[in-house]
Structure formats: C-alpha cells, structure tokens
Short mmCIF file of C-alpha atoms in Angstrom, two decimals:
data_model
loop_
_atom_site.label_atom_id
_atom_site.label_comp_id
_atom_site.label_asym_id
_atom_site.label_seq_id
_atom_site.Cartn_x
_atom_site.Cartn_y
_atom_site.Cartn_z
CA VAL A 1 -10.97 61.97 -1.63
CA THR A 2 -8.50 64.68 -2.75
CA SER A 3 -6.91 65.67 -6.05
CA GLN A 4 -3.85 63.79 -4.53
CA THR A 5 -5.41 60.42 -4.86
CA CYS A 6 -5.91 61.23 -8.54
CA SER A 7 -2.09 61.65 -8.81
CA CYS A 8 -1.48 58.75 -7.06
CA CYS A 9 -3.08 56.44 -9.50
CA LEU A 10 -1.67 57.87 -12.77
CA LEU A 11 1.78 56.33 -12.59
CA GLY A 12 0.89 53.54 -15.36
CA LEU A 13 0.54 53.94 -19.08
CA LEU A 14 -0.19 57.05 -21.15
CA TYR A 15 -3.72 56.99 -22.67
CA GLN A 16 -2.16 56.75 -25.97
CA GLU A 17 -0.30 53.39 -24.89
CA TYR A 18 -3.33 52.08 -23.13
CA ARG A 19 -5.53 52.76 -26.21
CA ASP A 20 -3.16 51.01 -28.67
CA LYS A 21 -2.74 47.98 -26.29
CA SER A 22 -6.22 47.63 -25.42
CA THR A 23 -7.46 47.61 -29.32
CA ARG A 24 -4.78 45.25 -30.23
CA GLN A 25 -5.64 42.75 -27.42
CA GLU A 26 -9.33 43.18 -28.57
CA ILE A 27 -8.22 42.12 -32.26
CA GLU A 28 -6.17 39.31 -30.69
CA THR A 29 -9.13 38.13 -28.47
CA ARG A 30 -11.59 38.26 -31.51
CA ARG A 31 -9.18 36.19 -33.69
CA LEU A 32 -8.94 33.46 -31.35
CA GLN A 33 -12.73 33.31 -30.86
CA ASP A 34 -13.26 33.56 -34.66
CA SER A 35 -10.96 30.42 -34.81
CA GLN A 36 -12.91 28.49 -32.20
CA THR A 37 -16.48 26.86 -32.43
CA ASP A 38 -17.67 28.35 -28.88
CA PRO A 39 -17.42 32.14 -28.46
CA GLU A 40 -17.55 31.53 -24.88
CA GLU A 41 -14.14 29.65 -25.05
CA SER A 42 -12.27 32.73 -24.82
CA SER A 43 -12.55 35.91 -22.86
CA PRO A 44 -10.63 39.01 -23.48
CA SER A 45 -9.39 38.76 -19.83
CA GLU A 46 -7.24 35.72 -20.31
CA GLU A 47 -5.59 37.49 -23.22
CA ILE A 48 -5.07 40.63 -21.28
CA ALA A 49 -3.63 38.79 -18.57
CA SER A 50 -0.67 37.72 -20.23
CA GLU A 51 0.35 41.26 -21.25
CA GLU A 52 0.79 41.99 -17.43
CA GLU A 53 4.31 42.93 -15.66
CA PRO A 54 4.59 41.03 -12.26
CA THR A 55 3.14 42.96 -9.24
CA SER A 56 5.03 44.26 -6.55
CA THR A 57 5.36 41.69 -3.70
CA THR A 58 5.09 44.43 -1.09
CA GLU A 59 1.26 45.22 -0.30
CA SER A 60 -0.13 48.38 0.82
CA LYS A 61 -1.72 48.40 4.26
CA ALA A 62 -4.61 50.78 3.05
CA PRO A 63 -7.94 49.20 2.75
CA PRO A 64 -8.04 47.26 -0.48
CA GLN A 65 -10.55 49.81 -2.21
CA ILE A 66 -8.18 52.69 -2.15
CA SER A 67 -5.51 51.00 -3.31
CA LEU A 68 -7.12 49.52 -6.38
CA LEU A 69 -6.07 52.26 -8.93
CA ARG A 70 -2.70 53.06 -6.83
CA ASN A 71 -0.68 49.98 -8.02
CA SER A 72 1.75 51.32 -10.19
CA ASN A 73 3.86 48.24 -10.83
CA SER A 74 1.35 46.55 -13.04
CA ARG A 75 1.23 48.32 -16.41
CA PHE A 76 -2.22 47.11 -17.31
CA ASN A 77 -4.27 45.80 -14.37
CA LEU A 78 -7.04 43.50 -14.51
CA TRP A 79 -9.60 43.64 -11.57
CA GLN A 80 -9.69 39.91 -10.78
CA ASP A 81 -5.68 39.91 -10.54
CA LEU A 82 -5.23 42.83 -8.27
CA PRO A 83 -3.82 41.23 -4.78
CA GLU A 84 -6.69 42.86 -2.94
CA ILE A 85 -9.20 40.84 -4.82
CA ARG A 86 -7.38 37.53 -4.95
CA SER A 87 -7.21 37.85 -1.05
CA SER A 88 -10.40 38.57 -0.40
CA GLY A 89 -11.90 35.67 -1.73
CA VAL A 90 -14.94 37.47 -3.65
CA LEU A 91 -13.81 35.49 -6.79
CA SER A 92 -15.12 32.32 -5.65
CA ILE A 93 -18.55 33.94 -5.12
CA LEU A 94 -19.14 36.01 -8.13
CA GLN A 95 -20.52 34.39 -11.15
CA PRO A 96 -18.14 34.51 -14.17
CA ASP A 97 -20.42 37.03 -16.04
CA GLU A 98 -20.16 39.38 -13.05
CA ILE A 99 -16.45 39.00 -13.36
CA LYS A 100 -16.58 39.95 -16.64
CA LEU A 101 -18.95 43.13 -15.86
CA GLN A 102 -16.44 44.16 -13.12
CA GLU A 103 -13.89 44.17 -15.74
CA ALA A 104 -15.66 46.16 -17.95
CA MET A 105 -16.37 48.81 -15.31
CA PHE A 106 -12.97 48.80 -13.92
CA GLU A 107 -11.36 49.28 -17.40
CA LEU A 108 -13.66 52.35 -17.90
CA VAL A 109 -11.95 53.99 -14.51
CA THR A 110 -8.68 52.99 -15.04
CA SER A 111 -8.55 54.10 -18.78
CA GLU A 112 -10.07 57.59 -17.35
CA ALA A 113 -7.11 57.63 -14.91
CA SER A 114 -4.50 56.82 -17.95
CA TYR A 115 -6.25 59.72 -20.06
CA TYR A 116 -5.89 62.14 -17.24
CA LYS A 117 -2.25 61.23 -17.11
CA SER A 118 -1.89 62.28 -20.52
CA LEU A 119 -3.95 65.28 -20.48
CA ASN A 120 -1.89 66.33 -17.35
CA LEU A 121 1.45 65.93 -19.33
CA LEU A 122 -0.22 67.72 -22.40
CA VAL A 123 -0.83 70.70 -19.92
CA SER A 124 2.30 70.76 -17.79
CA HIS A 125 5.00 69.42 -20.27
CA PHE A 126 3.85 71.52 -23.51
CA MET A 127 1.12 74.26 -22.75
CA GLU A 128 2.79 75.52 -19.71
CA ASN A 129 6.60 75.34 -21.17
CA GLU A 130 8.06 78.88 -20.54
CA ARG A 131 10.08 78.59 -23.79
CA LEU A 132 7.11 77.72 -25.61
CA LYS A 133 4.92 80.43 -24.06
CA LYS A 134 7.40 83.25 -25.32
CA ILE A 135 7.33 81.89 -28.84
CA LEU A 136 3.61 81.51 -29.27
CA HIS A 137 1.27 84.81 -29.54
CA GLN A 138 -1.72 84.54 -27.00
CA SER A 139 -4.02 83.92 -30.14
CA GLU A 140 -2.01 81.25 -31.39
CA ALA A 141 -1.72 79.57 -27.94
CA HIS A 142 -5.51 79.85 -27.76
CA ILE A 143 -6.24 78.12 -30.84
CA LEU A 144 -3.57 75.46 -30.21
CA PHE A 145 -4.52 74.42 -26.67
CA SER A 146 -8.40 75.63 -27.02
CA ASN A 147 -10.14 74.80 -23.68
CA VAL A 148 -7.91 71.98 -22.72
CA LEU A 149 -7.92 73.43 -19.05
CA ASP A 150 -11.72 72.97 -18.78
CA VAL A 151 -11.38 69.32 -20.28
CA MET A 152 -8.77 68.29 -17.73
CA ALA A 153 -10.89 69.78 -14.81
CA VAL A 154 -13.76 67.97 -16.17
CA SER A 155 -11.97 64.97 -16.35
CA GLU A 156 -10.35 65.02 -12.81
CA ARG A 157 -13.98 65.72 -11.40
CA PHE A 158 -15.32 62.49 -13.31
CA LEU A 159 -12.16 60.57 -12.13
CA LEU A 160 -12.71 61.49 -8.49
CA ASP A 161 -16.32 60.27 -8.67
CA LEU A 162 -15.37 57.02 -10.28
CA GLU A 163 -12.67 56.41 -7.63
CA GLN A 164 -15.06 57.22 -4.81
CA ARG A 165 -17.32 54.46 -6.21
CA VAL A 166 -14.59 51.91 -6.45
CA GLU A 167 -13.45 52.70 -3.11
CA GLU A 168 -17.13 51.96 -1.53
CA ASN A 169 -16.83 48.48 -1.92
CA ILE A 170 -14.43 46.11 -3.29
CA VAL A 171 -17.39 44.78 -5.83
CA ILE A 172 -18.18 47.77 -8.01
CA SER A 173 -21.87 48.46 -7.99
CA ASP A 174 -22.12 50.57 -11.05
CA VAL A 175 -20.26 53.38 -12.91
CA CYS A 176 -22.75 54.37 -15.75
CA ASP A 177 -24.94 56.39 -13.56
CA ILE A 178 -21.80 58.46 -12.72
CA VAL A 179 -20.99 58.64 -16.70
CA TYR A 180 -24.40 59.72 -17.22
CA GLN A 181 -24.44 62.43 -14.88
CA HIS A 182 -20.96 63.82 -15.80
CA THR A 183 -22.21 63.49 -19.63
CA VAL A 184 -25.29 65.53 -19.16
CA ASN A 185 -23.58 68.11 -16.82
CA HIS A 186 -19.87 68.45 -17.89
CA PHE A 187 -18.87 67.06 -21.09
CA SER A 188 -20.08 69.96 -23.61
CA VAL A 189 -16.34 71.02 -22.87
CA TYR A 190 -15.70 68.27 -25.44
CA ILE A 191 -17.83 69.86 -28.35
CA THR A 192 -15.96 72.97 -27.75
CA TYR A 193 -12.56 71.27 -28.05
CA VAL A 194 -13.10 68.69 -30.84
CA SER A 195 -14.98 71.51 -32.99
CA ASN A 196 -11.92 73.59 -32.74
CA GLN A 197 -9.84 70.72 -34.22
CA THR A 198 -9.82 72.03 -37.90
CA TYR A 199 -8.23 75.43 -36.70
CA GLN A 200 -6.00 73.64 -34.33
CA GLU A 201 -4.42 71.45 -37.04
CA ARG A 202 -3.98 74.19 -39.48
CA ALA A 203 -2.50 76.59 -36.86
CA TYR A 204 -0.03 73.70 -36.08
CA LYS A 205 1.12 73.08 -39.41
CA GLN A 206 1.37 76.94 -39.88
CA LEU A 207 3.63 77.25 -36.93
CA LEU A 208 5.77 74.20 -37.67
CA GLN A 209 6.17 75.84 -41.17
CA ASP A 210 6.74 79.59 -40.07
CA LYS A 211 8.30 79.56 -36.77
CA PRO A 212 11.56 77.57 -36.57
CA ALA A 213 12.01 78.12 -32.73
CA PHE A 214 8.48 76.54 -32.18
CA ARG A 215 9.54 73.57 -34.05
CA GLU A 216 12.60 73.36 -32.44
CA VAL A 217 11.14 73.41 -28.61
CA ILE A 218 8.45 71.19 -29.73
CA SER A 219 10.99 68.33 -31.14
CA GLN A 220 12.94 68.81 -27.87
CA LEU A 221 9.92 68.32 -25.66
CA GLU A 222 8.74 65.30 -27.64
CA LEU A 223 12.30 63.80 -26.82
CA ASP A 224 11.77 63.66 -23.29
CA PRO A 225 11.38 60.40 -21.75
CA LYS A 226 8.09 61.49 -19.84
CA CYS A 227 6.69 61.51 -23.44
CA LYS A 228 7.66 57.75 -24.31
CA GLY A 229 8.09 58.51 -27.78
CA LEU A 230 5.03 60.22 -28.48
CA SER A 231 4.22 63.09 -30.51
CA PHE A 232 2.93 66.52 -29.48
CA SER A 233 -0.11 65.90 -32.00
CA SER A 234 -0.98 62.66 -30.37
CA PHE A 235 -1.52 64.60 -27.33
CA LEU A 236 -3.59 67.24 -28.92
CA ILE A 237 -6.03 64.74 -30.38
CA LEU A 238 -6.71 62.97 -26.93
CA PRO A 239 -10.11 64.39 -26.03
CA PHE A 240 -11.67 63.37 -29.33
CA GLN A 241 -10.34 59.67 -29.05
CA ARG A 242 -11.35 59.68 -25.49
CA ILE A 243 -15.14 60.78 -25.82
CA THR A 244 -15.29 58.07 -28.54
CA ARG A 245 -13.54 55.50 -26.56
CA LEU A 246 -16.05 56.15 -23.38
CA LYS A 247 -19.16 55.80 -25.57
CA LEU A 248 -17.44 52.00 -26.61
CA LEU A 249 -16.60 51.32 -22.91
CA VAL A 250 -20.19 52.11 -22.09
CA GLN A 251 -21.18 49.71 -24.68
CA ASN A 252 -18.95 46.98 -23.66
CA ILE A 253 -20.52 47.42 -20.02
CA LEU A 254 -24.15 47.35 -21.65
CA LYS A 255 -23.31 43.92 -23.27
CA LYS A 256 -22.43 42.47 -20.25
CA VAL A 257 -25.18 43.68 -17.79
CA GLU A 258 -28.32 41.65 -17.03
CA GLU A 259 -31.06 42.38 -19.26
CA LYS A 260 -34.06 44.63 -18.00
CA SER A 261 -31.90 45.47 -14.77
CA ASP A 262 -31.34 48.79 -13.27
CA ARG A 263 -27.89 48.75 -14.30
CA GLU A 264 -28.94 47.97 -17.98
CA THR A 265 -31.11 51.25 -17.59
CA THR A 266 -28.28 53.26 -16.49
CA ALA A 267 -25.87 52.10 -19.25
CA LEU A 268 -28.55 52.64 -22.00
CA ASP A 269 -29.08 56.33 -20.50
CA ALA A 270 -25.47 56.99 -20.33
CA HIS A 271 -24.86 55.65 -23.77
CA LYS A 272 -27.60 57.54 -25.39
CA GLU A 273 -26.22 60.89 -23.94
CA LEU A 274 -22.69 59.96 -24.97
CA GLU A 275 -23.79 59.24 -28.39
CA THR A 276 -25.61 62.81 -28.45
CA VAL A 277 -22.14 64.17 -27.44
CA VAL A 278 -19.98 62.32 -29.93
CA LYS A 279 -22.45 63.14 -32.60
CA ALA A 280 -22.04 66.96 -31.58
CA CYS A 281 -18.45 66.56 -32.08
CA ASN A 282 -18.31 64.97 -35.24
CA GLU A 283 -20.86 67.69 -36.42
CA GLY A 284 -18.55 70.50 -35.10
CA VAL A 285 -15.55 69.15 -36.92
CA ARG A 286 -17.22 68.99 -40.20
CA LYS A 287 -19.25 72.09 -40.21
CA MET A 288 -16.51 74.31 -40.93
CA SER A 289 -14.88 72.33 -43.59
CA ARG A 290 -18.15 71.60 -45.30
CA THR A 291 -19.06 75.50 -45.40
CA GLU A 292 -15.66 76.36 -46.87
CA GLN A 293 -16.12 73.49 -49.63
CA MET A 294 -19.60 74.79 -50.68
CA ILE A 295 -18.13 78.34 -51.10
CA SER A 296 -15.35 76.93 -53.19
CA ILE A 297 -17.55 75.01 -55.49
CA GLN A 298 -20.24 77.49 -55.82
CA LYS A 299 -17.30 80.02 -57.46
CA LYS A 300 -16.68 77.14 -59.77
CA LEU A 301 -20.02 76.31 -61.48
CA GLU A 302 -21.65 78.10 -64.17
CA PHE A 303 -25.14 77.47 -65.05
CA LYS A 304 -26.01 76.52 -68.57
CA ILE A 305 -29.63 76.05 -67.29
CA LYS A 306 -31.55 77.82 -64.50
CA SER A 307 -29.17 78.63 -61.95
CA VAL A 308 -29.69 76.47 -58.35
CA PRO A 309 -28.16 78.18 -55.12
CA ILE A 310 -25.48 75.72 -54.13
CA ILE A 311 -24.89 77.09 -50.41
CA SER A 312 -27.11 76.00 -47.96
CA HIS A 313 -26.59 75.16 -44.09
CA SER A 314 -28.17 71.70 -44.41
CA ARG A 315 -26.28 70.72 -47.59
CA TRP A 316 -22.78 68.91 -48.02
CA LEU A 317 -20.81 67.33 -50.65
CA LEU A 318 -21.16 63.26 -50.88
CA LYS A 319 -19.15 62.75 -54.13
CA GLN A 320 -17.55 64.46 -56.78
CA GLY A 321 -15.49 63.18 -59.87
CA GLU A 322 -15.59 62.44 -63.70
CA LEU A 323 -17.61 59.83 -65.39
CA GLN A 324 -17.94 58.95 -69.13
CA GLN A 325 -21.07 59.67 -70.49
CA MET A 326 -22.28 57.66 -73.73
CA ASN A 327 -23.14 59.70 -76.71
CA GLY A 328 -26.59 59.31 -78.53
CA PRO A 329 -29.58 57.17 -77.51
CA LYS A 330 -29.77 54.21 -75.80
CA THR A 331 -30.27 51.88 -78.88
CA SER A 332 -26.69 53.09 -80.24
CA ARG A 333 -24.87 51.45 -77.47
CA THR A 334 -23.58 48.76 -79.44
CA LEU A 335 -22.33 50.85 -82.22
CA ARG A 336 -18.47 50.52 -82.43
CA THR A 337 -17.35 54.31 -82.77
CA LYS A 338 -14.09 55.86 -81.55
CA LYS A 339 -15.92 58.32 -79.42
CA LEU A 340 -18.53 56.39 -77.93
CA PHE A 341 -18.29 58.23 -74.62
CA ARG A 342 -17.48 61.76 -73.55
CA GLU A 343 -16.60 63.16 -70.25
CA ILE A 344 -18.94 64.59 -67.76
CA TYR A 345 -18.63 65.89 -64.08
CA LEU A 346 -20.84 65.12 -61.40
CA PHE A 347 -21.24 67.04 -57.91
CA LEU A 348 -23.51 64.86 -55.57
CA PHE A 349 -24.58 66.46 -52.52
CA ASN A 350 -26.99 64.99 -49.75
CA ASP A 351 -29.86 66.60 -51.37
CA LEU A 352 -29.01 67.37 -54.82
CA LEU A 353 -27.10 66.13 -58.11
CA VAL A 354 -25.38 68.47 -60.42
CA ILE A 355 -24.27 67.29 -63.79
CA CYS A 356 -21.59 69.30 -65.66
CA ARG A 357 -18.84 69.49 -68.36
CA GLN A 358 -15.51 70.70 -67.28
CA ILE A 359 -14.80 74.20 -69.10
CA PRO A 360 -11.45 75.96 -69.15
CA GLY A 361 -10.24 77.82 -66.10
CA ASP A 362 -10.94 75.18 -63.65
CA LYS A 363 -14.79 75.74 -64.14
CA TYR A 364 -17.73 73.68 -64.57
CA GLN A 365 -21.01 74.10 -66.83
CA VAL A 366 -23.88 72.96 -65.39
CA PHE A 367 -26.23 71.48 -67.89
CA ASP A 368 -28.70 69.32 -65.50
CA SER A 369 -29.55 68.71 -61.96
CA ALA A 370 -32.29 66.79 -59.84
CA PRO A 371 -33.04 66.46 -56.18
CA ARG A 372 -31.05 63.23 -54.91
CA GLY A 373 -34.22 61.64 -53.79
CA LEU A 374 -35.40 61.23 -57.52
CA LEU A 375 -32.40 59.51 -58.65
CA ARG A 376 -32.46 55.64 -59.74
CA VAL A 377 -29.38 53.56 -61.00
CA GLU A 378 -29.38 50.30 -63.13
CA GLU A 379 -26.29 48.26 -63.40
CA LEU A 380 -25.45 46.79 -67.04
CA GLU A 381 -24.12 43.30 -66.78
CA ASP A 382 -22.31 41.29 -69.47
CA GLN A 383 -22.15 43.68 -72.09
CA GLY A 384 -18.49 43.38 -73.51
CA GLN A 385 -15.29 44.99 -72.74
CA SER A 386 -16.45 48.65 -74.03
CA LEU A 387 -19.25 48.65 -71.89
CA ALA A 388 -17.73 47.27 -68.78
CA ASN A 389 -18.49 49.35 -65.47
CA VAL A 390 -21.39 51.01 -67.19
CA PHE A 391 -24.55 51.97 -65.41
CA ILE A 392 -27.61 53.80 -66.13
CA LEU A 393 -28.58 56.99 -64.12
CA ARG A 394 -32.23 57.78 -64.41
CA LEU A 395 -33.31 61.26 -63.08
CA LEU A 396 -37.35 60.99 -62.47
CA GLU A 397 -37.44 64.72 -62.55
CA ASN A 398 -34.74 66.79 -64.08
CA ALA A 399 -33.96 70.41 -64.30
CA ASP A 400 -36.70 70.76 -67.27
CA ASP A 401 -39.19 68.92 -65.16
CA ARG A 402 -38.84 65.79 -67.21
CA GLU A 403 -37.30 62.37 -66.81
CA ALA A 404 -34.08 61.91 -68.17
CA SER A 405 -31.42 58.95 -68.69
CA TYR A 406 -27.56 58.97 -68.66
CA MET A 407 -25.69 55.95 -69.61
CA LEU A 408 -22.36 56.27 -67.71
CA LYS A 409 -19.13 54.50 -67.48
CA ALA A 410 -16.72 54.58 -64.50
CA SER A 411 -12.98 53.97 -64.47
CA SER A 412 -13.39 50.71 -62.49
CA GLN A 413 -15.56 48.26 -60.56
CA SER A 414 -15.14 49.84 -57.41
CA GLU A 415 -15.70 53.50 -58.59
CA MET A 416 -19.09 52.13 -60.47
CA LYS A 417 -20.49 50.66 -57.39
CA ARG A 418 -19.42 53.52 -55.13
CA TRP A 419 -21.39 56.21 -57.48
CA MET A 420 -24.28 53.72 -57.67
CA ILE A 421 -24.60 53.55 -53.72
CA SER A 422 -23.99 57.36 -53.43
CA LEU A 423 -26.49 58.15 -56.01
CA ALA A 424 -29.27 55.44 -54.85
CA PRO A 425 -28.23 54.86 -50.95
CA ASN A 426 -31.63 52.79 -50.47
CA ARG A 427 -30.76 50.16 -53.26
CA ARG A 428 -30.32 46.84 -52.45
CA THR A 429 -26.51 45.60 -52.04
CA LYS A 430 -24.74 42.47 -52.51
CA PHE A 431 -25.02 41.10 -48.99
CA VAL A 432 -28.06 43.09 -47.56
CA SER A 433 -31.16 45.21 -48.33
CA PHE A 434 -31.12 48.43 -46.76
CA THR A 435 -34.75 48.16 -45.79
CA SER A 436 -34.31 44.97 -43.78
CA ARG A 437 -31.64 43.53 -41.50
CA LEU A 438 -30.36 39.87 -42.25
CA VAL A 439 -29.65 37.77 -39.37
CA ASP A 440 -26.32 36.98 -41.06
CA CYS A 441 -24.20 38.86 -43.08
CA PRO A 442 -20.29 38.89 -43.80
CA GLN A 443 -18.27 40.72 -41.14
CA ILE A 444 -14.87 42.46 -41.11
CA GLN A 445 -12.63 43.51 -37.99
CA CYS A 446 -10.35 46.15 -38.72
CA VAL A 447 -6.54 45.17 -38.01
CA HIS A 448 -4.89 48.45 -39.74
CA PRO A 449 -6.31 52.14 -38.95
CA TYR A 450 -7.46 53.73 -42.09
CA VAL A 451 -8.22 57.70 -42.82
CA ALA A 452 -10.87 58.39 -45.22
CA GLN A 453 -9.57 60.08 -48.38
CA GLN A 454 -12.89 60.68 -50.05
CA PRO A 455 -16.55 62.02 -48.79
CA ASP A 456 -17.94 58.48 -49.41
CA GLU A 457 -15.13 56.64 -47.58
CA LEU A 458 -15.26 55.74 -43.79
CA SER A 459 -12.09 55.86 -41.56
CA LEU A 460 -11.54 52.98 -39.42
CA GLU A 461 -10.05 52.56 -35.97
CA LEU A 462 -8.39 49.41 -34.79
CA ALA A 463 -10.67 46.78 -33.61
CA ASP A 464 -13.74 48.34 -35.59
CA VAL A 465 -16.19 45.61 -36.49
CA LEU A 466 -18.23 46.17 -39.60
CA ASN A 467 -21.12 44.46 -41.51
CA ILE A 468 -20.01 43.78 -45.29
CA LEU A 469 -22.70 45.22 -47.08
CA ASP A 470 -21.10 45.06 -50.53
CA LYS A 471 -17.64 44.43 -52.23
CA THR A 472 -15.76 44.70 -55.43
CA ASP A 473 -13.41 42.69 -57.35
CA ASP A 474 -10.62 45.34 -57.23
CA GLY A 475 -10.34 45.43 -53.52
CA TRP A 476 -12.83 47.74 -51.72
CA ILE A 477 -15.74 46.95 -49.32
CA PHE A 478 -18.89 48.90 -48.46
CA GLY A 479 -19.39 48.52 -44.91
CA GLU A 480 -21.47 49.70 -41.93
CA ARG A 481 -19.61 50.02 -38.43
CA LEU A 482 -21.49 48.30 -35.78
CA HIS A 483 -20.90 50.57 -32.67
CA ASP A 484 -22.19 53.63 -34.57
CA GLN A 485 -23.84 52.41 -37.58
CA GLU A 486 -21.79 54.71 -39.76
CA ARG A 487 -21.54 53.70 -43.51
CA GLY A 488 -18.71 53.95 -45.88
CA TRP A 489 -16.02 52.53 -48.56
CA PHE A 490 -12.55 51.39 -47.29
CA PRO A 491 -9.68 49.06 -48.83
CA SER A 492 -10.39 45.46 -47.78
CA SER A 493 -6.63 45.10 -46.95
CA MET A 494 -7.52 47.17 -43.88
CA GLY A 495 -9.41 44.18 -42.11
CA GLU A 496 -9.92 40.61 -41.77
CA GLU A 497 -13.05 38.75 -42.30
CA ILE A 498 -14.85 37.18 -39.25
CA LEU A 499 -15.29 33.76 -40.56
CA ASN A 500 -17.26 32.17 -37.38
CA PRO A 501 -21.10 32.53 -37.82
CA LYS A 502 -21.43 32.13 -33.98
CA ILE A 503 -19.06 35.34 -33.54
CA ARG A 504 -21.11 37.33 -36.13
CA ALA A 505 -24.41 36.39 -34.65
CA GLN A 506 -23.05 37.55 -31.38
CA ASN A 507 -21.55 40.67 -32.42
CA LEU A 508 -25.05 41.42 -34.12
CA LYS A 509 -26.99 40.43 -31.04
CA GLU A 510 -24.79 42.80 -29.16
CA CYS A 511 -25.41 45.72 -31.80
CA PHE A 512 -29.16 45.49 -31.67
CA ARG A 513 -28.96 45.34 -27.69
CA VAL A 514 -26.94 48.68 -27.61
CA HIS A 515 -29.15 50.22 -30.27
CA LYS A 516 -32.76 48.70 -29.63
CA SER A 517 -34.07 52.20 -28.86
CA ASP A 518 -32.45 53.72 -32.00
CA ASP A 519 -33.63 50.81 -34.25
CA SER A 520 -37.17 51.16 -33.12
CA GLN A 521 -37.04 54.96 -34.06
CA ARG A 522 -35.19 54.16 -37.35
CA ARG A 523 -38.11 51.60 -38.33
CA LYS A 524 -40.68 54.20 -37.62
CA LEU A 525 -38.74 56.59 -39.79
CA GLY A 526 -38.12 54.15 -42.60
CA SER A 527 -41.62 53.31 -42.95
CA ARG A 528 -42.71 56.90 -42.84
CA ASN A 529 -40.18 57.39 -45.62
CA ARG A 530 -41.56 54.73 -47.65
CA GLN A 531 -45.03 55.64 -47.45
#
C-alpha cells in the first residue's frame, strides 16, 4: 500500500461535513428509538442509508477489498451498501449484530480518510500558500499551524494501516488493535497540537486585527470551492475534534463486540489509551489559562486575615461571584429590616474557599477562608419571598480554626443550586445521589452545541447524552455526560429529554460497559475517601 492509496480514498466529505452529518443522524436515530417501545426496532444504519447519493453503475475491476474506500461517488457509504459487499453474499451469512459491528469499524476507517483529507487541505491550501507565507513571520506561522505536519504524518500512517486491514478480508477482523498501537506510539503529537490551542486562538485573533493583508488572504482562501464554505478556524480545530471523536468511535465498537471476546479486550485497551490522550489534551488546554487566571486573582486579593498563598500548580478556579450575606445572627432572619443582606464575594477553588468584600479599585478584601472539603450547605425552604433562594453555608473549620455559618442569598434558583453543588459536590441532588448510581434517572441528548461561559458549566457537542442530576425552574440542568463522566451546568434548551426508559437503560448499560474498569477504580477511591 502506498500513499497513492490514501489519496484515492479522499474524494468524499471533508471531515467537518462528515462530523456534522454523523452527529445529526445520531440525534435522529435516537429520536426514532425514543418514540418506539423496542430500542432494537431501528438501527443507525437504517437512518444513514437514506442520506446516500446514488452509487456509480461502473464497478471497479480491482479486488473488492481494495476498492472499499475508493468509491468517491457515494458521499457517506455504509459498509453493507457497497456493491462489493452486496455482490459477495456475505450479508446473508453474517448475524445482524456482526453487521452492526462491521459498520462501526468501517466508520472509524472512512472517517479517518475524511479527516486526513481535511488536514491535507489545511496544509496545502492554507499553510503552504505563498502569499500567506510572505505575510506571516516564521514565529507567527509556527504558533498558528503548530506541529500540524506531524499530526498529518501520523494520520496518514494510521490510515494506511487501517486500509491495509480492510484490504485483508471483505469482513473486517478488527481495527482497535491498530488504534491501540498508534495511540501508544504516535498520538502524543495530538497533545502538543491541542496544548497550543490557547496561543493559536490568540495569535489568529491578533493577526486578523493587526494585519489587513492576512485577513484578506484568509477570506479569499476560504471562498475557494475546495473549502466548501468552511472557515479557516474550522480546519485549525480539527485535531482536537478528531481525537475526541476517535474515542467515541471506539466506544461505539466496544458497545457492539461480544462480551469477554478478544475484540472486547482490544477495544477496552484502545479506549483506555485514547482516554489518557484526550485527558492530557484537555489538561494542556486548561493549564495556561488557569495559571494566568490564578495570577490575576492573586493580584486582586488583600487579606484582612492571615494571608493564604493562592497560586499553586494543583489549584484552579471553580466558581466566583457575588452573593448576599444576611446580617446578624440566624435568629434575626425574620426581622423585616431594609438592609437585611449585604454583598459578599466568593472565590471557590478546587481545594479552597475565599470569602471577601469588594473594595474600591477592583480589589477584594478577604475576611474568611476554609478548605473546600470542610464546607457544608443546607437549603432553606418555604421562607417567604425575602428569603427565596437562600442557603446556609457552614465552614467546619475557618481561618480562625473554628466553625462558622453564613446565610447567603443568590439572585435566582439556578444560581443558588449552582453554588450549593460547587461548594459541596458530594451532596445528594434532586435525581441521584453522588455516592450511588441509580438504575434509572432522567437523561437528555444535546441537539444544539453549547460553549461553557462559566467554570461550573459544561460545553456540549451535538448528540452528547447526559444523565440529569439536577434541574432548576429557571431553565438550567446539572448533568453528567455518559461518554466521559464530566459534570456541569447547561441551559435546558440545548437538549431533548429521552423519555423511553428502555433507551435510558440501554444507554446506562453501554456506559457501564465502557467504563467498567474506571468504575471499579472509582468505587475503591470513593470508599477510601469516605472512611
């Protein structure tokens, strides 16, 4: 197999188009399943098939295995709909579950081909453009494109190995062993690229602002039909999107392989390694912005009490904001005074709470603090309008080494709940206890992408499925995403609730299977932490 083979199979969708189409079909499939009583009645393949364009009537004379990825006339091929597969008679021999597994493996291969095509366009059309080269200083080009050539070389090598496997037999034996080998040996280039993302975004904004010639060239290049109306920035973000998507594609294979089989073992191994790379990518992105944020906060704080060093490599901000503190002792909470509450400002870090009052000059005077592990919260219910959205925050050991209580009022119900969950994350929520997994709890699938605006929010991608842990009357949901178990708040308008209990149970079962090794570790850690 030569690199020529790669170029032959890259004539279909750009990766951005594939990704958008794939996730939207996933949403539609889940909607269809949710409206039925039996989850097995509809399969993703039935949905995707309707999206196809007619295939060419002229069949290649090459062996079917080699031409699988070269059919450029179909924009979104299914393995079972390829003429070579249909004419082989293999569909009448294979069990339906095996056909679904073949589709899952085939999607991993074809999507890598689509991704490589988009990377190739980023390099040949943008990075190597002569006019752009003259405008950009070498250091600017390096920040903008980072190690994309390394990423592309890794993708090409990966794709060649995947294609070779597809060519071996008309029925694909496995792909997760190849994913595992490449993740372990080559995918560290993704961590380098993604960790540069913050610098990259800044450099791009700065160049658009400072260099009209750059702005003009980029606009012209984006208008080229090759780009299919896609922006330059959509190409820059490809590697991060791909490494995350690859993990989901392996999860999809894992859900379909036979339990306790060799293919399950390779899928679990591949998933574990991809999870490590994705976490390292996320950590790389967060690290720089967190450090800058901590330095900025440190400069704004003035300590009325004994000073606490804020900057630490293992510390980051979880939530900050203003709350109203009730004046006087708890017993006076029914007094109808005009100034019942006064403003205080909280900085909550992953291991520390700092309580301040805002003072002139955009500064904050710290008058109390406590380790986050020594915080407890309690909601006040049915206390009348003046005490709506009020909760009690207890510091089991404050800056003076004693217990202290604060009665705090939030601006809305969602803000109160967000503070309570951030301050005491192991507290039981409306639908589920954090120390035990219920067999069924409400679920939602994302139908509109969402970008987190606050540290306690969760960014959502299309087709993400989440357990609903809590919700508010003013339109916010606290959820846990099934595929990576990340938690956070998001507007309820971003998703559609999954109403079919069978679908919810199926989603949970698949989630437990994917994360079973992680869950046993978490249970051990959880019991150790509670002791």
